[in-house]
Amino acid sequence: MKHLSTNSCAYGVVLLLLSHMIAAAHSMLHPVDFLALQSIRKSLNDLHGSNYFASWDFTSDPCNFAGVYCDGDRVIALNLGDPRAGSPGLTGRVDPAIGKLSALAEFTIVPGRVFGALPHTLSQLRNLRFLAISRNFISGEIPAGLGQLRALQTLDLSFNQLTGSIPYSVGALPSLSNAILCHNRLAGSVPRFTSRALTRLDLKHNDLSGSLSPAGLPPSLQYLSLSWNRITGPVDRALSSLHRLSYVDLSSNRFTGCIPGNVFSFPISNLQLQRNEFSGPVQPLDQVRIPTVDLSFNRLSGGVSPLLSTVRNLYLNNNRFTGEVPTSFVERLLSGSIEILYLQHNYLTGISINPRVEIPLSTSLCLQYNCMVLPVQTPCPLKAGRQKTRPIAQCSEWKG
């Protein structure tokens, strides 16, 4: 009986070895990729409430792990974290072993609490097309080596704590179509972006300064947001060739000079140039078809162009506009075609509205703190203050 039980035990060991060999043969993942995934796993953890790494059992085939996609024996996509909305995400660091996944074309991490600097080994991923690590706590500088990723199309590092400047090598990436670096602490000037495939450039809410290079933005751009920075200088030459823009927000900067007339012809739904230092007259080339135009809080002067009367929501408040408001505005106000017309805090001298006329309830008109007696009383935003008209001394001084 003893002899039989020994044979049974040996048979069981052989079966176990065979099953491991079959599993190993089935899992054809390259050893370099296998070890890299192990290192990546060791430096990251699920946040409380996340169960993403439960499937990462290295005694089985890593190509079946959640978020791991293989082609043959190499990992081609790594999407770390539970992608479902509201998932708590991951914590820890991005291990430098990420650079060993030489076939990787896509690398993403869901929003969470991943911290530390981006590893410089990312520059080894020469096949990488999509890199998205947004809404985490990534700090340090953007590695200049990312400029070696000639195939990179999307770079999304938004909502992190990145510092330093945007490397010029990133601006020179030849295939880049989406550059989303908003809501960080990036400083320095905006580099030239030369990719003819670039359609989206989002750098809002940083600490960027300097002026825009005249040829720094490619004509392929469709979405441009530079708001909430400290960028200075003129924009006319930088914007002159951007005829494909469908969204533009340059608000809350320190841009100077005139607003180029051609921006009013862009196929956009919202033109946001408020809170800058733009000056001079506003001279659109044709009747403006943009539904919302915000030029408030600048240093714009001259008369209000009748070509702006076709705008549905128009913010011209807190500037230095003078003269009478064109009658085309009155006609459109009374017909209800204009929803918002903010002209407060300028030096306007009149508007031809019959005091007995009723302005549609759907329309918001604010005229206070100008150089005129208000023909109608309309509710203004609280920020407009309580003073109905500008002091006479200011008005005569401005005329003089």
GROMACS .gro file of C-alpha atoms in nm:
model
  400
    1MET     CA    1   0.000   0.000   0.000
    2LYS     CA    2   0.290   0.232   0.085
    3HIS     CA    3   0.437   0.180  -0.265
    4LEU     CA    4   0.102   0.271  -0.427
    5SER     CA    5   0.061   0.593  -0.226
    6THR     CA    6   0.415   0.704  -0.317
    7ASN     CA    7   0.336   0.655  -0.685
    8SER     CA    8   0.012   0.851  -0.647
    9CYS     CA    9   0.201   1.139  -0.484
   10ALA     CA   10   0.464   1.143  -0.760
   11TYR     CA   11   0.189   1.137  -1.023
   12GLY     CA   12   0.027   1.439  -0.859
   13VAL     CA   13   0.353   1.636  -0.865
   14VAL     CA   14   0.403   1.554  -1.235
   15LEU     CA   15   0.046   1.669  -1.311
   16LEU     CA   16   0.108   1.994  -1.123
   17LEU     CA   17   0.434   2.055  -1.313
   18LEU     CA   18   0.262   1.975  -1.641
   19SER     CA   19  -0.023   2.219  -1.568
   20HIS     CA   20   0.231   2.495  -1.491
   21MET     CA   21   0.418   2.417  -1.813
   22ILE     CA   22   0.095   2.426  -2.014
   23ALA     CA   23   0.000   2.758  -1.848
   24ALA     CA   24   0.348   2.895  -1.919
   25ALA     CA   25   0.327   2.777  -2.280
   26HIS     CA   26  -0.017   2.937  -2.310
   27SER     CA   27   0.115   3.263  -2.168
   28MET     CA   28   0.360   3.368  -2.435
   29LEU     CA   29   0.426   3.713  -2.289
   30HIS     CA   30   0.784   3.824  -2.341
   31PRO     CA   31   0.987   3.793  -2.015
   32VAL     CA   32   1.090   4.161  -2.031
   33ASP     CA   33   0.724   4.268  -2.045
   34PHE     CA   34   0.632   4.019  -1.771
   35LEU     CA   35   0.896   4.162  -1.533
   36ALA     CA   36   0.801   4.520  -1.625
   37LEU     CA   37   0.436   4.455  -1.534
   38GLN     CA   38   0.546   4.308  -1.201
   39SER     CA   39   0.749   4.623  -1.122
   40ILE     CA   40   0.461   4.851  -1.229
   41ARG     CA   41   0.223   4.655  -1.007
   42LYS     CA   42   0.455   4.677  -0.704
   43SER     CA   43   0.466   5.058  -0.713
   44LEU     CA   44   0.088   5.109  -0.744
   45ASN     CA   45  -0.209   5.015  -0.526
   46ASP     CA   46  -0.586   5.039  -0.534
   47LEU     CA   47  -0.734   5.325  -0.336
   48HIS     CA   48  -0.997   5.225  -0.080
   49GLY     CA   49  -1.306   5.114  -0.273
   50SER     CA   50  -1.120   5.023  -0.592
   51ASN     CA   51  -1.071   4.657  -0.684
   52TYR     CA   52  -0.879   4.701  -1.008
   53PHE     CA   53  -0.569   4.492  -0.925
   54ALA     CA   54  -0.772   4.189  -0.809
   55SER     CA   55  -0.726   4.027  -1.152
   56TRP     CA   56  -0.348   4.080  -1.154
   57ASP     CA   57  -0.238   3.730  -1.051
   58PHE     CA   58   0.106   3.664  -1.198
   59THR     CA   59   0.059   3.285  -1.188
   60SER     CA   60  -0.182   3.332  -1.479
   61ASP     CA   61  -0.151   3.500  -1.819
   62PRO     CA   62  -0.088   3.877  -1.775
   63CYS     CA   63  -0.255   3.937  -2.114
   64ASN     CA   64  -0.582   3.855  -1.935
   65PHE     CA   65  -0.527   4.115  -1.662
   66ALA     CA   66  -0.772   4.405  -1.646
   67GLY     CA   67  -0.639   4.691  -1.859
   68VAL     CA   68  -0.359   4.488  -2.024
   69TYR     CA   69  -0.382   4.432  -2.400
   70CYS     CA   70  -0.131   4.222  -2.592
   71ASP     CA   71  -0.038   4.157  -2.951
   72GLY     CA   72   0.156   3.833  -2.974
   73ASP     CA   73   0.407   3.828  -2.687
   74ARG     CA   74   0.417   4.208  -2.623
   75VAL     CA   75   0.197   4.450  -2.428
   76ILE     CA   76   0.057   4.713  -2.666
   77ALA     CA   77  -0.187   4.896  -2.435
   78LEU     CA   78  -0.191   4.954  -2.061
   79ASN     CA   79  -0.498   5.121  -1.911
   80LEU     CA   80  -0.438   5.129  -1.536
   81GLY     CA   81  -0.737   5.161  -1.304
   82ASP     CA   82  -1.111   5.097  -1.316
   83PRO     CA   83  -1.243   5.313  -1.602
   84ARG     CA   84  -1.598   5.334  -1.467
   85ALA     CA   85  -1.710   5.681  -1.361
   86GLY     CA   86  -1.668   5.744  -0.989
   87SER     CA   87  -1.404   5.475  -0.939
   88PRO     CA   88  -1.160   5.582  -0.662
   89GLY     CA   89  -0.855   5.514  -0.881
   90LEU     CA   90  -0.500   5.421  -0.777
   91THR     CA   91  -0.221   5.554  -0.559
   92GLY     CA   92   0.157   5.517  -0.573
   93ARG     CA   93   0.409   5.603  -0.841
   94VAL     CA   94   0.469   5.522  -1.208
   95ASP     CA   95   0.761   5.279  -1.204
   96PRO     CA   96   1.050   5.347  -1.449
   97ALA     CA   97   1.001   4.988  -1.573
   98ILE     CA   98   0.721   5.130  -1.792
   99GLY     CA   99   0.998   5.210  -2.041
  100LYS     CA  100   1.063   4.837  -2.092
  101LEU     CA  101   0.724   4.782  -2.262
  102SER     CA  102   0.879   4.855  -2.601
  103ALA     CA  103   0.565   4.781  -2.807
  104LEU     CA  104   0.337   5.001  -2.595
  105ALA     CA  105   0.112   5.224  -2.809
  106GLU     CA  106  -0.130   5.341  -2.538
  107PHE     CA  107  -0.074   5.423  -2.170
  108THR     CA  108  -0.344   5.566  -1.946
  109ILE     CA  109  -0.411   5.595  -1.572
  110VAL     CA  110  -0.761   5.675  -1.445
  111PRO     CA  111  -0.812   5.974  -1.211
  112GLY     CA  112  -0.683   5.900  -0.861
  113ARG     CA  113  -0.390   5.977  -0.633
  114VAL     CA  114  -0.086   5.868  -0.834
  115PHE     CA  115   0.200   6.098  -0.733
  116GLY     CA  116   0.568   6.164  -0.801
  117ALA     CA  117   0.742   6.258  -1.125
  118LEU     CA  118   0.686   6.103  -1.466
  119PRO     CA  119   0.972   5.859  -1.527
  120HIS     CA  120   1.221   5.967  -1.795
  121THR     CA  121   1.206   5.610  -1.930
  122LEU     CA  122   0.878   5.705  -2.102
  123SER     CA  123   1.104   5.843  -2.378
  124GLN     CA  124   1.195   5.481  -2.469
  125LEU     CA  125   0.837   5.403  -2.580
  126ARG     CA  126   0.896   5.484  -2.945
  127ASN     CA  127   0.561   5.330  -3.052
  128LEU     CA  128   0.354   5.530  -2.803
  129ARG     CA  129   0.062   5.711  -2.968
  130PHE     CA  130  -0.162   5.788  -2.668
  131LEU     CA  131  -0.045   5.906  -2.323
  132ALA     CA  132  -0.313   6.017  -2.076
  133ILE     CA  133  -0.252   6.058  -1.703
  134SER     CA  134  -0.496   6.328  -1.594
  135ARG     CA  135  -0.654   6.421  -1.258
  136ASN     CA  136  -0.384   6.271  -1.037
  137PHE     CA  137  -0.103   6.427  -0.831
  138ILE     CA  138   0.184   6.398  -1.078
  139SER     CA  139   0.454   6.655  -0.995
  140GLY     CA  140   0.794   6.760  -1.126
  141GLU     CA  141   0.864   6.862  -1.485
  142ILE     CA  142   0.741   6.722  -1.814
  143PRO     CA  143   1.033   6.507  -1.933
  144ALA     CA  144   1.198   6.669  -2.238
  145GLY     CA  145   1.255   6.313  -2.362
  146LEU     CA  146   0.885   6.292  -2.455
  147GLY     CA  147   0.996   6.481  -2.765
  148GLN     CA  148   1.151   6.155  -2.886
  149LEU     CA  149   0.806   5.992  -2.913
  150ARG     CA  150   0.765   6.070  -3.282
  151ALA     CA  151   0.441   5.868  -3.306
  152LEU     CA  152   0.268   6.044  -3.012
  153GLN     CA  153  -0.073   6.182  -3.110
  154THR     CA  154  -0.241   6.256  -2.776
  155LEU     CA  155  -0.068   6.396  -2.468
  156ASP     CA  156  -0.306   6.455  -2.176
  157LEU     CA  157  -0.141   6.544  -1.845
  158SER     CA  158  -0.417   6.780  -1.729
  159PHE     CA  159  -0.521   6.842  -1.367
  160ASN     CA  160  -0.192   6.749  -1.201
  161GLN     CA  161   0.080   6.945  -1.022
  162LEU     CA  162   0.338   6.970  -1.299
  163THR     CA  163   0.591   7.254  -1.278
  164GLY     CA  164   0.867   7.389  -1.500
  165SER     CA  165   0.821   7.483  -1.863
  166ILE     CA  166   0.666   7.298  -2.156
  167PRO     CA  167   0.965   7.145  -2.337
  168TYR     CA  168   1.024   7.280  -2.686
  169SER     CA  169   1.073   6.918  -2.795
  170VAL     CA  170   0.706   6.849  -2.706
  171GLY     CA  171   0.595   7.140  -2.925
  172ALA     CA  172   0.797   6.988  -3.210
  173LEU     CA  173   0.631   6.643  -3.195
  174PRO     CA  174   0.540   6.579  -3.562
  175SER     CA  175   0.223   6.368  -3.512
  176LEU     CA  176   0.070   6.550  -3.214
  177SER     CA  177  -0.303   6.612  -3.255
  178ASN     CA  178  -0.413   6.673  -2.893
  179ALA     CA  179  -0.202   6.857  -2.634
  180ILE     CA  180  -0.397   6.889  -2.307
  181LEU     CA  181  -0.182   7.029  -2.025
  182CYS     CA  182  -0.439   7.250  -1.848
  183HIS     CA  183  -0.475   7.291  -1.470
  184ASN     CA  184  -0.111   7.248  -1.371
  185ARG     CA  185   0.158   7.489  -1.250
  186LEU     CA  186   0.351   7.517  -1.575
  187ALA     CA  187   0.555   7.835  -1.626
  188GLY     CA  188   0.769   7.989  -1.900
  189SER     CA  189   0.650   8.073  -2.249
  190VAL     CA  190   0.428   7.876  -2.488
  191PRO     CA  191   0.661   7.684  -2.721
  192ARG     CA  192   0.602   7.674  -3.095
  193PHE     CA  193   0.369   7.389  -3.185
  194THR     CA  194   0.461   7.276  -3.534
  195SER     CA  195   0.255   6.958  -3.591
  196ARG     CA  196   0.027   7.005  -3.891
  197ALA     CA  197  -0.206   6.749  -3.729
  198LEU     CA  198  -0.261   6.952  -3.408
  199THR     CA  199  -0.633   7.020  -3.358
  200ARG     CA  200  -0.662   7.071  -2.979
  201LEU     CA  201  -0.432   7.283  -2.761
  202ASP     CA  202  -0.548   7.331  -2.403
  203LEU     CA  203  -0.306   7.514  -2.170
  204LYS     CA  204  -0.556   7.700  -1.949
  205HIS     CA  205  -0.505   7.749  -1.574
  206ASN     CA  206  -0.125   7.749  -1.560
  207ASP     CA  207   0.133   8.020  -1.493
  208LEU     CA  208   0.255   8.066  -1.852
  209SER     CA  209   0.403   8.402  -1.953
  210GLY     CA  210   0.590   8.562  -2.241
  211SER     CA  211   0.429   8.633  -2.577
  212LEU     CA  212   0.295   8.406  -2.850
  213SER     CA  213   0.530   8.338  -3.140
  214PRO     CA  214   0.379   8.480  -3.464
  215ALA     CA  215   0.400   8.137  -3.631
  216GLY     CA  216   0.368   7.938  -3.308
  217LEU     CA  217   0.024   7.789  -3.371
  218PRO     CA  218  -0.046   7.564  -3.672
  219PRO     CA  219  -0.342   7.637  -3.905
  220SER     CA  220  -0.489   7.293  -3.826
  221LEU     CA  221  -0.599   7.410  -3.478
  222GLN     CA  222  -0.971   7.376  -3.401
  223TYR     CA  223  -0.970   7.419  -3.023
  224LEU     CA  224  -0.751   7.675  -2.848
  225SER     CA  225  -0.766   7.756  -2.477
  226LEU     CA  226  -0.496   7.968  -2.312
  227SER     CA  227  -0.712   8.129  -2.042
  228TRP     CA  228  -0.598   8.199  -1.685
  229ASN     CA  229  -0.229   8.250  -1.756
  230ARG     CA  230  -0.006   8.560  -1.770
  231ILE     CA  231   0.066   8.562  -2.144
  232THR     CA  232   0.146   8.906  -2.288
  233GLY     CA  233   0.190   9.078  -2.623
  234PRO     CA  234  -0.026   9.092  -2.935
  235VAL     CA  235  -0.227   8.804  -3.084
  236ASP     CA  236  -0.303   8.934  -3.434
  237ARG     CA  237  -0.021   8.751  -3.615
  238ALA     CA  238  -0.055   8.431  -3.411
  239LEU     CA  239  -0.430   8.409  -3.485
  240SER     CA  240  -0.425   8.530  -3.845
  241SER     CA  241  -0.396   8.185  -4.006
  242LEU     CA  242  -0.621   7.989  -3.769
  243HIS     CA  243  -0.927   7.973  -3.995
  244ARG     CA  244  -1.041   7.633  -3.863
  245LEU     CA  245  -1.092   7.734  -3.501
  246SER     CA  246  -1.427   7.625  -3.360
  247TYR     CA  247  -1.343   7.723  -2.998
  248VAL     CA  248  -1.112   7.997  -2.870
  249ASP     CA  249  -1.061   8.121  -2.513
  250LEU     CA  250  -0.779   8.369  -2.446
  251SER     CA  251  -0.945   8.526  -2.141
  252SER     CA  252  -0.771   8.628  -1.817
  253ASN     CA  253  -0.425   8.697  -1.958
  254ARG     CA  254  -0.231   9.015  -2.032
  255PHE     CA  255  -0.265   9.028  -2.410
  256THR     CA  256  -0.224   9.373  -2.563
  257GLY     CA  257  -0.276   9.546  -2.897
  258CYS     CA  258  -0.582   9.534  -3.116
  259ILE     CA  259  -0.827   9.247  -3.158
  260PRO     CA  260  -0.781   9.132  -3.521
  261GLY     CA  261  -1.100   9.180  -3.725
  262ASN     CA  262  -1.080   8.831  -3.876
  263VAL     CA  263  -1.139   8.655  -3.539
  264PHE     CA  264  -1.503   8.764  -3.564
  265SER     CA  265  -1.533   8.554  -3.881
  266PHE     CA  266  -1.412   8.229  -3.717
  267PRO     CA  267  -1.668   7.943  -3.721
  268ILE     CA  268  -1.699   7.947  -3.342
  269SER     CA  269  -1.991   7.959  -3.099
  270ASN     CA  270  -1.813   8.148  -2.824
  271LEU     CA  271  -1.537   8.413  -2.849
  272GLN     CA  272  -1.377   8.470  -2.509
  273LEU     CA  273  -1.123   8.754  -2.495
  274GLN     CA  274  -1.231   8.911  -2.166
  275ARG     CA  275  -0.997   9.029  -1.888
  276ASN     CA  276  -0.696   9.125  -2.096
  277GLU     CA  277  -0.536   9.454  -2.197
  278PHE     CA  278  -0.662   9.473  -2.556
  279SER     CA  279  -0.697   9.831  -2.682
  280GLY     CA  280  -0.810  10.030  -2.983
  281PRO     CA  281  -1.133  10.001  -3.182
  282VAL     CA  282  -1.322   9.677  -3.249
  283GLN     CA  283  -1.367   9.641  -3.624
  284PRO     CA  284  -1.520   9.313  -3.748
  285LEU     CA  285  -1.490   9.251  -4.122
  286ASP     CA  286  -1.857   9.154  -4.161
  287GLN     CA  287  -2.178   9.097  -3.965
  288VAL     CA  288  -2.078   8.880  -3.668
  289ARG     CA  289  -2.246   8.536  -3.655
  290ILE     CA  290  -2.085   8.416  -3.330
  291PRO     CA  291  -2.364   8.361  -3.070
  292THR     CA  292  -2.160   8.471  -2.766
  293VAL     CA  293  -1.882   8.734  -2.768
  294ASP     CA  294  -1.714   8.848  -2.448
  295LEU     CA  295  -1.474   9.143  -2.477
  296SER     CA  296  -1.534   9.278  -2.125
  297PHE     CA  297  -1.265   9.415  -1.893
  298ASN     CA  298  -1.022   9.540  -2.158
  299ARG     CA  299  -0.913   9.885  -2.278
  300LEU     CA  300  -1.113   9.890  -2.602
  301SER     CA  301  -1.218  10.229  -2.735
  302GLY     CA  302  -1.401  10.402  -3.020
  303GLY     CA  303  -1.763  10.345  -3.117
  304VAL     CA  304  -1.958  10.021  -3.079
  305SER     CA  305  -1.967   9.856  -3.422
  306PRO     CA  306  -2.316   9.789  -3.563
  307LEU     CA  307  -2.168   9.467  -3.705
  308LEU     CA  308  -2.186   9.330  -3.348
  309SER     CA  309  -2.565   9.376  -3.325
  310THR     CA  310  -2.624   9.021  -3.458
  311VAL     CA  311  -2.450   8.867  -3.153
  312ARG     CA  312  -2.701   8.702  -2.915
  313ASN     CA  313  -2.495   8.744  -2.596
  314LEU     CA  314  -2.260   9.043  -2.610
  315TYR     CA  315  -2.038   9.156  -2.323
  316LEU     CA  316  -1.866   9.493  -2.390
  317ASN     CA  317  -1.872   9.616  -2.030
  318ASN     CA  318  -1.573   9.770  -1.848
  319ASN     CA  319  -1.400   9.920  -2.151
  320ARG     CA  320  -1.361  10.272  -2.296
  321PHE     CA  321  -1.625  10.272  -2.571
  322THR     CA  322  -1.766  10.614  -2.665
  323GLY     CA  323  -2.047  10.763  -2.873
  324GLU     CA  324  -2.406  10.647  -2.926
  325VAL     CA  325  -2.516  10.284  -2.930
  326PRO     CA  326  -2.616  10.206  -3.295
  327THR     CA  327  -2.991  10.182  -3.364
  328SER     CA  328  -2.948   9.826  -3.501
  329PHE     CA  329  -2.894   9.715  -3.139
  330VAL     CA  330  -3.221   9.876  -3.029
  331GLU     CA  331  -3.419   9.700  -3.303
  332ARG     CA  332  -3.276   9.361  -3.211
  333LEU     CA  333  -3.320   9.426  -2.838
  334LEU     CA  334  -3.689   9.501  -2.878
  335SER     CA  335  -3.747   9.199  -3.103
  336GLY     CA  336  -3.589   8.970  -2.842
  337SER     CA  337  -3.304   8.866  -3.075
  338ILE     CA  338  -3.046   8.987  -2.822
  339GLU     CA  339  -3.049   8.796  -2.493
  340ILE     CA  340  -2.761   8.973  -2.314
  341LEU     CA  341  -2.622   9.319  -2.391
  342TYR     CA  342  -2.381   9.443  -2.125
  343LEU     CA  343  -2.253   9.796  -2.194
  344GLN     CA  344  -2.198   9.915  -1.835
  345HIS     CA  345  -1.879  10.094  -1.728
  346ASN     CA  346  -1.795  10.265  -2.057
  347TYR     CA  347  -1.817  10.626  -2.183
  348LEU     CA  348  -2.124  10.584  -2.408
  349THR     CA  349  -2.331  10.900  -2.458
  350GLY     CA  350  -2.671  10.767  -2.561
  351ILE     CA  351  -2.905  10.495  -2.688
  352SER     CA  352  -3.227  10.570  -2.880
  353ILE     CA  353  -3.482  10.379  -2.674
  354ASN     CA  354  -3.829  10.517  -2.605
  355PRO     CA  355  -3.857  10.533  -2.222
  356ARG     CA  356  -4.212  10.389  -2.242
  357VAL     CA  357  -4.113  10.083  -2.444
  358GLU     CA  358  -4.111   9.741  -2.281
  359ILE     CA  359  -3.789   9.544  -2.315
  360PRO     CA  360  -3.861   9.170  -2.347
  361LEU     CA  361  -3.830   8.976  -2.020
  362SER     CA  362  -3.588   8.734  -2.192
  363THR     CA  363  -3.340   9.018  -2.250
  364SER     CA  364  -3.074   9.138  -2.005
  365LEU     CA  365  -2.966   9.496  -2.080
  366CYS     CA  366  -2.723   9.689  -1.861
  367LEU     CA  367  -2.628  10.050  -1.944
  368GLN     CA  368  -2.528  10.198  -1.611
  369TYR     CA  369  -2.212  10.397  -1.535
  370ASN     CA  370  -2.187  10.559  -1.878
  371CYS     CA  371  -2.199  10.924  -1.987
  372MET     CA  372  -2.576  10.935  -2.035
  373VAL     CA  373  -2.901  10.963  -1.848
  374LEU     CA  374  -3.048  10.612  -1.856
  375PRO     CA  375  -3.358  10.610  -2.080
  376VAL     CA  376  -3.483  10.288  -1.917
  377GLN     CA  377  -3.424  10.125  -1.581
  378THR     CA  378  -3.305   9.765  -1.620
  379PRO     CA  379  -3.168   9.520  -1.365
  380CYS     CA  380  -2.787   9.497  -1.384
  381PRO     CA  381  -2.554   9.239  -1.233
  382LEU     CA  382  -2.450   9.319  -0.875
  383LYS     CA  383  -2.088   9.367  -0.981
  384ALA     CA  384  -2.194   9.672  -1.187
  385GLY     CA  385  -2.229   9.867  -0.863
  386ARG     CA  386  -2.500  10.114  -0.758
  387GLN     CA  387  -2.398  10.428  -0.945
  388LYS     CA  388  -2.628  10.483  -1.241
  389THR     CA  389  -2.413  10.732  -1.435
  390ARG     CA  390  -2.046  10.815  -1.459
  391PRO     CA  391  -1.937  11.144  -1.294
  392ILE     CA  392  -1.953  11.437  -1.539
  393ALA     CA  393  -1.589  11.526  -1.471
  394GLN     CA  394  -1.478  11.183  -1.598
  395CYS     CA  395  -1.690  11.216  -1.910
  396SER     CA  396  -1.565  11.563  -2.004
  397GLU     CA  397  -1.208  11.455  -1.930
  398TRP     CA  398  -1.248  11.155  -2.162
  399LYS     CA  399  -1.393  11.373  -2.440
  400GLY     CA  400  -1.110  11.617  -2.400
   0.00000   0.00000   0.00000
